[in-house]
PDB file of C-alpha atoms in Angstrom:
ATOM      1  CA  MET A  23      -9.101  -8.772 -34.927  1.00 34.00           C
ATOM      2  CA  SER A  24      -6.754  -6.978 -32.554  1.00 42.00           C
ATOM      3  CA  GLN A  25      -4.917  -9.052 -29.979  1.00 42.00           C
ATOM      4  CA  LEU A  26      -5.858  -6.283 -27.522  1.00 50.00           C
ATOM      5  CA  ALA A  27      -9.607  -6.805 -28.004  1.00 44.00           C
ATOM      6  CA  LEU A  28      -9.936  -7.892 -24.429  1.00 40.00           C
ATOM      7  CA  PRO A  29      -9.529  -4.885 -22.006  1.00 46.00           C
ATOM      8  CA  LEU A  30      -6.393  -4.769 -19.930  1.00 55.00           C
ATOM      9  CA  ARG A  31      -6.828  -4.413 -16.187  1.00 62.00           C
ATOM     10  CA  LEU A  32      -6.532  -0.803 -14.986  1.00 68.00           C
ATOM     11  CA  ALA A  33      -5.220   0.116 -11.592  1.00 71.00           C
ATOM     12  CA  ASP A  34      -8.038   0.715  -9.096  1.00 67.00           C
ATOM     13  CA  HIS A  35      -6.499   3.985  -7.892  1.00 80.00           C
ATOM     14  CA  ALA A  36      -5.959   5.406 -11.379  1.00 87.00           C
ATOM     15  CA  VAL A  37      -8.917   7.747 -11.592  1.00 92.00           C
ATOM     16  CA  PHE A  38      -9.167  11.540 -11.973  1.00 95.00           C
ATOM     17  CA  SER A  39     -10.440  11.999  -8.431  1.00 92.00           C
ATOM     18  CA  SER A  40      -7.288  10.553  -6.880  1.00 92.00           C
ATOM     19  CA  PHE A  41      -4.890  12.661  -9.005  1.00 94.00           C
ATOM     20  CA  PHE A  42      -3.522  15.751  -7.321  1.00 94.00           C
ATOM     21  CA  SER A  43      -3.734  18.235 -10.230  1.00 94.00           C
ATOM     22  CA  ALA A  44      -1.869  21.289  -8.798  1.00 92.00           C
ATOM     23  CA  GLY A  45       0.161  22.837 -11.618  1.00 92.00           C
ATOM     24  CA  ASN A  46      -1.511  20.554 -14.192  1.00 95.00           C
ATOM     25  CA  GLU A  47      -5.074  21.802 -14.132  1.00 95.00           C
ATOM     26  CA  ALA A  48      -5.249  22.570 -17.864  1.00 93.00           C
ATOM     27  CA  LEU A  49      -3.963  19.112 -18.730  1.00 94.00           C
ATOM     28  CA  VAL A  50      -6.442  17.394 -16.443  1.00 96.00           C
ATOM     29  CA  ALA A  51      -9.279  19.421 -17.910  1.00 95.00           C
ATOM     30  CA  THR A  52      -8.156  18.531 -21.428  1.00 94.00           C
ATOM     31  CA  LEU A  53      -7.959  14.819 -20.634  1.00 96.00           C
ATOM     32  CA  SER A  54     -11.329  14.881 -18.899  1.00 96.00           C
ATOM     33  CA  ALA A  55     -12.885  16.430 -21.992  1.00 95.00           C
ATOM     34  CA  LEU A  56     -11.261  13.763 -24.188  1.00 94.00           C
ATOM     35  CA  ALA A  57     -12.571  11.008 -21.947  1.00 94.00           C
ATOM     36  CA  ASP A  58     -16.066  12.503 -21.887  1.00 93.00           C
ATOM     37  CA  GLY A  59     -16.109  12.871 -25.637  1.00 90.00           C
ATOM     38  CA  THR A  60     -16.467  16.669 -25.579  1.00 89.00           C
ATOM     39  CA  SER A  61     -13.088  17.212 -27.218  1.00 84.00           C
ATOM     40  CA  ASP A  62     -11.529  15.421 -30.236  1.00 81.00           C
ATOM     41  CA  ALA A  63      -8.083  16.947 -30.365  1.00 75.00           C
ATOM     42  CA  GLY A  64      -6.150  14.186 -28.624  1.00 91.00           C
ATOM     43  CA  CYS A  65      -2.817  15.057 -26.969  1.00 95.00           C
ATOM     44  CA  TRP A  66       0.813  14.145 -26.331  1.00 97.00           C
ATOM     45  CA  LEU A  67       1.657  14.078 -22.613  1.00 97.00           C
ATOM     46  CA  TRP A  68       5.288  14.075 -21.555  1.00 97.00           C
ATOM     47  CA  GLY A  69       7.354  14.323 -18.391  1.00 94.00           C
ATOM     48  CA  PRO A  70       9.941  12.536 -16.231  1.00 90.00           C
ATOM     49  CA  PRO A  71       9.187   9.274 -14.391  1.00 89.00           C
ATOM     50  CA  SER A  72       6.917   9.317 -11.362  1.00 88.00           C
ATOM     51  CA  THR A  73       4.993  12.447 -12.389  1.00 91.00           C
ATOM     52  CA  GLY A  74       1.682  10.599 -13.053  1.00 93.00           C
ATOM     53  CA  LYS A  75       1.606   9.962 -16.804  1.00 95.00           C
ATOM     54  CA  THR A  76       0.319   6.351 -16.507  1.00 94.00           C
ATOM     55  CA  HIS A  77      -2.100   7.380 -13.786  1.00 94.00           C
ATOM     56  CA  LEU A  78      -3.713   9.979 -16.026  1.00 96.00           C
ATOM     57  CA  LEU A  79      -3.756   7.753 -19.075  1.00 95.00           C
ATOM     58  CA  GLN A  80      -5.497   5.048 -17.152  1.00 94.00           C
ATOM     59  CA  ALA A  81      -7.895   7.616 -15.692  1.00 95.00           C
ATOM     60  CA  VAL A  82      -8.866   8.634 -19.215  1.00 96.00           C
ATOM     61  CA  CYS A  83      -9.655   4.998 -20.039  1.00 94.00           C
ATOM     62  CA  ASP A  84     -11.529   4.522 -16.800  1.00 93.00           C
ATOM     63  CA  ARG A  85     -13.734   7.511 -17.565  1.00 95.00           C
ATOM     64  CA  ALA A  86     -14.216   6.643 -21.278  1.00 94.00           C
ATOM     65  CA  GLY A  87     -15.105   3.011 -20.592  1.00 92.00           C
ATOM     66  CA  ASP A  88     -15.455   0.441 -23.403  1.00 90.00           C
ATOM     67  CA  GLU A  89     -14.971   2.968 -26.210  1.00 90.00           C
ATOM     68  CA  SER A  90     -11.351   3.266 -25.157  1.00 93.00           C
ATOM     69  CA  VAL A  91      -8.297   1.003 -25.147  1.00 94.00           C
ATOM     70  CA  TYR A  92      -5.134   1.321 -23.020  1.00 94.00           C
ATOM     71  CA  VAL A  93      -1.858   0.144 -24.595  1.00 95.00           C
ATOM     72  CA  PRO A  94       1.022  -0.035 -22.074  1.00 95.00           C
ATOM     73  CA  LEU A  95       4.130  -0.394 -24.231  1.00 95.00           C
ATOM     74  CA  ALA A  96       6.179  -1.261 -21.134  1.00 92.00           C
ATOM     75  CA  GLN A  97       4.403  -4.623 -21.366  1.00 91.00           C
ATOM     76  CA  PHE A  98       4.350  -5.000 -25.130  1.00 92.00           C
ATOM     77  CA  ALA A  99       7.589  -3.441 -26.452  1.00 90.00           C
ATOM     78  CA  ASP A 100       8.976  -6.891 -27.202  1.00 92.00           C
ATOM     79  CA  ALA A 101       5.747  -8.138 -28.797  1.00 92.00           C
ATOM     80  CA  ASP A 102       4.699  -8.136 -32.437  1.00 94.00           C
ATOM     81  CA  PRO A 103       3.532  -4.632 -33.479  1.00 96.00           C
ATOM     82  CA  GLN A 104       0.577  -6.352 -35.219  1.00 94.00           C
ATOM     83  CA  LEU A 105      -1.152  -6.281 -31.790  1.00 93.00           C
ATOM     84  CA  LEU A 106      -2.122  -2.705 -32.792  1.00 95.00           C
ATOM     85  CA  ASP A 107      -4.202  -3.991 -35.676  1.00 94.00           C
ATOM     86  CA  GLY A 108      -7.857  -3.089 -35.286  1.00 92.00           C
ATOM     87  CA  LEU A 109      -7.400  -0.612 -32.372  1.00 94.00           C
ATOM     88  CA  ALA A 110      -8.704   2.244 -34.518  1.00 94.00           C
ATOM     89  CA  SER A 111     -12.103   0.766 -34.119  1.00 93.00           C
ATOM     90  CA  ARG A 112     -12.119   2.308 -30.649  1.00 93.00           C
ATOM     91  CA  ASN A 113     -13.028   5.951 -30.307  1.00 93.00           C
ATOM     92  CA  LEU A 114     -10.177   6.626 -27.968  1.00 95.00           C
ATOM     93  CA  VAL A 115      -6.722   5.007 -28.135  1.00 96.00           C
ATOM     94  CA  CYS A 116      -4.269   5.629 -25.191  1.00 96.00           C
ATOM     95  CA  ILE A 117      -0.623   4.625 -25.785  1.00 97.00           C
ATOM     96  CA  ASP A 118       1.609   4.665 -22.717  1.00 96.00           C
ATOM     97  CA  ASP A 119       5.431   5.016 -22.935  1.00 96.00           C
ATOM     98  CA  LEU A 120       5.735   5.427 -26.685  1.00 97.00           C
ATOM     99  CA  GLY A 121       9.406   6.176 -26.366  1.00 95.00           C
ATOM    100  CA  LEU A 122      10.107   2.487 -25.476  1.00 96.00           C
ATOM    101  CA  VAL A 123       9.550   1.511 -29.126  1.00 97.00           C
ATOM    102  CA  ALA A 124      10.927   4.689 -30.691  1.00 96.00           C
ATOM    103  CA  GLY A 125      13.669   3.725 -33.228  1.00 96.00           C
ATOM    104  CA  ASP A 126      12.161   0.299 -33.967  1.00 97.00           C
ATOM    105  CA  ALA A 127      11.145   0.438 -37.633  1.00 97.00           C
ATOM    106  CA  ASP A 128       8.404  -2.134 -37.406  1.00 97.00           C
ATOM    107  CA  TRP A 129       6.802  -0.477 -34.375  1.00 97.00           C
ATOM    108  CA  GLU A 130       7.076   2.975 -35.909  1.00 97.00           C
ATOM    109  CA  HIS A 131       5.442   1.837 -39.163  1.00 97.00           C
ATOM    110  CA  ALA A 132       2.619   0.134 -37.186  1.00 97.00           C
ATOM    111  CA  LEU A 133       2.076   3.313 -35.090  1.00 97.00           C
ATOM    112  CA  PHE A 134       2.006   5.484 -38.210  1.00 97.00           C
ATOM    113  CA  VAL A 135      -0.642   3.258 -39.783  1.00 97.00           C
ATOM    114  CA  LEU A 136      -2.640   3.379 -36.512  1.00 97.00           C
ATOM    115  CA  CYS A 137      -2.393   7.176 -36.302  1.00 95.00           C
ATOM    116  CA  ASN A 138      -3.702   7.581 -39.838  1.00 94.00           C
ATOM    117  CA  GLN A 139      -6.540   5.130 -39.176  1.00 95.00           C
ATOM    118  CA  ILE A 140      -7.539   6.937 -35.998  1.00 93.00           C
ATOM    119  CA  LEU A 141      -7.600  10.356 -37.732  1.00 86.00           C
ATOM    120  CA  ASP A 142      -9.482   8.951 -40.709  1.00 88.00           C
ATOM    121  CA  ALA A 143     -12.111   7.570 -38.333  1.00 90.00           C
ATOM    122  CA  ASP A 144     -12.310  10.862 -36.381  1.00 90.00           C
ATOM    123  CA  GLY A 145     -11.018   9.060 -33.335  1.00 93.00           C
ATOM    124  CA  ARG A 146      -8.897  10.414 -30.489  1.00 95.00           C
ATOM    125  CA  LEU A 147      -5.299   9.579 -29.659  1.00 96.00           C
ATOM    126  CA  VAL A 148      -3.536  10.208 -26.353  1.00 97.00           C
ATOM    127  CA  VAL A 149       0.170   9.376 -26.035  1.00 97.00           C
ATOM    128  CA  THR A 150       2.627   9.552 -23.129  1.00 97.00           C
ATOM    129  CA  ALA A 151       6.421   9.711 -23.345  1.00 97.00           C
ATOM    130  CA  ALA A 152       9.449  11.041 -21.541  1.00 96.00           C
ATOM    131  CA  ALA A 153       9.997  13.858 -24.044  1.00 96.00           C
ATOM    132  CA  PRO A 154       8.002  15.888 -26.607  1.00 95.00           C
ATOM    133  CA  PRO A 155       7.663  14.448 -30.135  1.00 93.00           C
ATOM    134  CA  ARG A 156      10.451  16.428 -31.782  1.00 90.00           C
ATOM    135  CA  ALA A 157      12.872  15.550 -28.972  1.00 93.00           C
ATOM    136  CA  SER A 158      11.938  11.865 -29.051  1.00 92.00           C
ATOM    137  CA  LYS A 159      13.967   9.123 -30.724  1.00 94.00           C
ATOM    138  CA  ILE A 160      11.363   8.502 -33.397  1.00 96.00           C
ATOM    139  CA  LEU A 161      13.205   7.934 -36.686  1.00 97.00           C
ATOM    140  CA  LEU A 162      10.229   7.829 -39.061  1.00 97.00           C
ATOM    141  CA  ALA A 163       9.825  11.441 -40.079  1.00 96.00           C
ATOM    142  CA  ASP A 164       6.183  11.058 -41.084  1.00 96.00           C
ATOM    143  CA  LEU A 165       5.258   9.580 -37.737  1.00 96.00           C
ATOM    144  CA  ARG A 166       7.128  12.275 -35.816  1.00 95.00           C
ATOM    145  CA  SER A 167       5.482  14.953 -37.878  1.00 94.00           C
ATOM    146  CA  ARG A 168       2.000  13.459 -37.384  1.00 93.00           C
ATOM    147  CA  LEU A 169       2.402  13.146 -33.643  1.00 95.00           C
ATOM    148  CA  SER A 170       3.828  16.658 -33.418  1.00 94.00           C
ATOM    149  CA  ARG A 171       0.410  17.974 -34.555  1.00 93.00           C
ATOM    150  CA  LEU A 172      -1.186  16.780 -31.328  1.00 94.00           C
ATOM    151  CA  PRO A 173      -1.593  19.376 -28.524  1.00 95.00           C
ATOM    152  CA  ILE A 174       1.484  18.878 -26.329  1.00 96.00           C
ATOM    153  CA  PHE A 175       1.459  19.084 -22.549  1.00 96.00           C
ATOM    154  CA  GLN A 176       4.397  18.816 -20.141  1.00 96.00           C
ATOM    155  CA  LEU A 177       3.396  17.235 -16.840  1.00 95.00           C
ATOM    156  CA  GLN A 178       4.712  19.390 -14.024  1.00 90.00           C
ATOM    157  CA  ALA A 179       6.380  17.688 -11.048  1.00 87.00           C
ATOM    158  CA  LEU A 180       5.009  18.398  -7.580  1.00 89.00           C
ATOM    159  CA  GLY A 181       6.793  20.527  -4.931  1.00 88.00           C
ATOM    160  CA  GLU A 182       7.387  19.547  -1.402  1.00 84.00           C
ATOM    161  CA  ASN A 183       4.038  20.678   0.057  1.00 88.00           C
ATOM    162  CA  GLU A 184       2.201  19.387  -2.987  1.00 93.00           C
ATOM    163  CA  ARG A 185       3.719  15.932  -2.591  1.00 92.00           C
ATOM    164  CA  ALA A 186       2.392  15.745   0.943  1.00 94.00           C
ATOM    165  CA  ALA A 187      -1.078  16.869  -0.258  1.00 95.00           C
ATOM    166  CA  ALA A 188      -1.008  14.338  -3.090  1.00 94.00           C
ATOM    167  CA  LEU A 189      -0.104  11.586  -0.638  1.00 93.00           C
ATOM    168  CA  GLN A 190      -2.981  12.580   1.622  1.00 95.00           C
ATOM    169  CA  LEU A 191      -5.373  12.609  -1.317  1.00 94.00           C
ATOM    170  CA  ARG A 192      -4.332   9.072  -2.275  1.00 92.00           C
ATOM    171  CA  ALA A 193      -4.769   8.040   1.347  1.00 93.00           C
ATOM    172  CA  ARG A 194      -8.320   9.471   1.480  1.00 93.00           C
ATOM    173  CA  HIS A 195      -9.138   7.636  -1.762  1.00 90.00           C
ATOM    174  CA  ARG A 196      -8.130   4.413   0.023  1.00 86.00           C
ATOM    175  CA  GLY A 197     -10.265   5.294   3.044  1.00 88.00           C
ATOM    176  CA  LEU A 198      -7.259   6.200   5.223  1.00 90.00           C
ATOM    177  CA  ASP A 199      -6.573   9.181   7.435  1.00 93.00           C
ATOM    178  CA  LEU A 200      -3.047  10.399   6.884  1.00 95.00           C
ATOM    179  CA  PRO A 201      -2.331  13.196   9.382  1.00 95.00           C
ATOM    180  CA  ASN A 202      -0.183  16.123   8.307  1.00 95.00           C
ATOM    181  CA  GLU A 203       2.681  15.202  10.673  1.00 95.00           C
ATOM    182  CA  THR A 204       2.698  11.591   9.320  1.00 96.00           C
ATOM    183  CA  ALA A 205       2.787  12.744   5.737  1.00 95.00           C
ATOM    184  CA  ARG A 206       5.733  15.042   6.496  1.00 94.00           C
ATOM    185  CA  TYR A 207       7.448  12.174   8.275  1.00 94.00           C
ATOM    186  CA  LEU A 208       7.108   9.945   5.222  1.00 94.00           C
ATOM    187  CA  LEU A 209       8.571  12.643   2.979  1.00 92.00           C
ATOM    188  CA  THR A 210      11.680  12.932   5.168  1.00 91.00           C
ATOM    189  CA  ARG A 211      12.174   9.203   5.790  1.00 89.00           C
ATOM    190  CA  SER A 212      11.645   7.554   2.389  1.00 86.00           C
ATOM    191  CA  ARG A 213      12.397   8.029  -1.276  1.00 85.00           C
ATOM    192  CA  ARG A 214      10.757  11.226  -2.431  1.00 80.00           C
ATOM    193  CA  ASP A 215       9.426  10.286  -5.832  1.00 86.00           C
ATOM    194  CA  MET A 216       5.673   9.795  -5.928  1.00 89.00           C
ATOM    195  CA  THR A 217       5.826   6.171  -7.239  1.00 88.00           C
ATOM    196  CA  SER A 218       7.867   5.148  -4.185  1.00 90.00           C
ATOM    197  CA  LEU A 219       5.698   7.154  -1.807  1.00 91.00           C
ATOM    198  CA  TYR A 220       2.513   5.627  -3.206  1.00 91.00           C
ATOM    199  CA  SER A 221       4.013   2.140  -2.965  1.00 90.00           C
ATOM    200  CA  LEU A 222       4.965   2.758   0.666  1.00 93.00           C
ATOM    201  CA  LEU A 223       1.425   4.049   1.359  1.00 93.00           C
ATOM    202  CA  ASP A 224      -0.011   0.829  -0.094  1.00 91.00           C
ATOM    203  CA  LYS A 225       2.165  -1.275   2.298  1.00 93.00           C
ATOM    204  CA  LEU A 226       1.157   0.948   5.245  1.00 94.00           C
ATOM    205  CA  ASP A 227      -2.488   0.508   4.347  1.00 91.00           C
ATOM    206  CA  ASP A 228      -2.128  -3.263   4.370  1.00 92.00           C
ATOM    207  CA  GLU A 229      -0.303  -3.240   7.727  1.00 93.00           C
ATOM    208  CA  ALA A 230      -2.773  -0.751   9.294  1.00 92.00           C
ATOM    209  CA  LEU A 231      -5.681  -2.940   8.271  1.00 91.00           C
ATOM    210  CA  ARG A 232      -4.034  -6.040   9.626  1.00 92.00           C
ATOM    211  CA  ALA A 233      -3.068  -4.437  12.922  1.00 91.00           C
ATOM    212  CA  GLN A 234      -6.207  -2.275  13.178  1.00 92.00           C
ATOM    213  CA  ARG A 235      -3.993   0.769  13.769  1.00 93.00           C
ATOM    214  CA  ARG A 236      -4.069   4.348  12.611  1.00 93.00           C
ATOM    215  CA  LEU A 237      -1.220   5.918  10.626  1.00 94.00           C
ATOM    216  CA  THR A 238       0.554   7.539  13.512  1.00 95.00           C
ATOM    217  CA  ILE A 239       4.252   8.297  13.324  1.00 94.00           C
ATOM    218  CA  PRO A 240       5.178   5.582  15.854  1.00 95.00           C
ATOM    219  CA  PHE A 241       3.177   2.941  13.875  1.00 94.00           C
ATOM    220  CA  VAL A 242       4.536   4.089  10.526  1.00 94.00           C
ATOM    221  CA  LYS A 243       8.098   4.108  11.945  1.00 93.00           C
ATOM    222  CA  SER A 244       7.737   0.518  13.223  1.00 93.00           C
ATOM    223  CA  VAL A 245       6.409  -0.638   9.807  1.00 92.00           C
ATOM    224  CA  MET A 246       9.202   1.074   7.936  1.00 91.00           C
ATOM    225  CA  GLN A 247      11.818  -0.514  10.205  1.00 89.00           C
ATOM    226  CA  GLU A 248      10.408  -3.937   9.391  1.00 85.00           C
ATOM    227  CA  LEU A 249      10.376  -3.176   5.664  1.00 76.00           C
TER     228      LEU A 249
END
């Protein structure tokens, strides 16, 4: 019995409808098909930090429901690789941050066994990492070769205007109105990576709810000064 038999908690915001897909439309369509069970190819998704890899992987699991399992290796890299045992019983296995265990012989062997089990069972495998398979630090040649057969997608980072639009989409998903001028203010007054921007939006949401205020520039400025 897998130690991951109980589902891990997914972030409430990590759904397809809250992901700004500009430049990544083909990838989102592929992941949606995988989650819906209308595609069985699986995929390897790579890109730099703060581009949405974890968001998309959790969105796949949210859409697929109980037939899927989400494995965040950022939480389990120091655990026993035996926690992967039995995961191939799920129709869809999603492994986040595979690069964190690349080079660890025990983890690589366990992942190779899991990959074979998934393919033998006609299951689907989705993997995220910071680099494509052949540029990863995987030492086990058979594992690297097997993973290289997956369709490979590079997640494209958002441009300036797209970051503002993505921030507004996340705000609407939370039931917030983020005016254009406030979104631009945030982009020029805070760290520009999406992880930091989304974290700041979460804090602004909490403060706006507490103070019963709209996200105007003066209100946002006062909150940021306090932070």
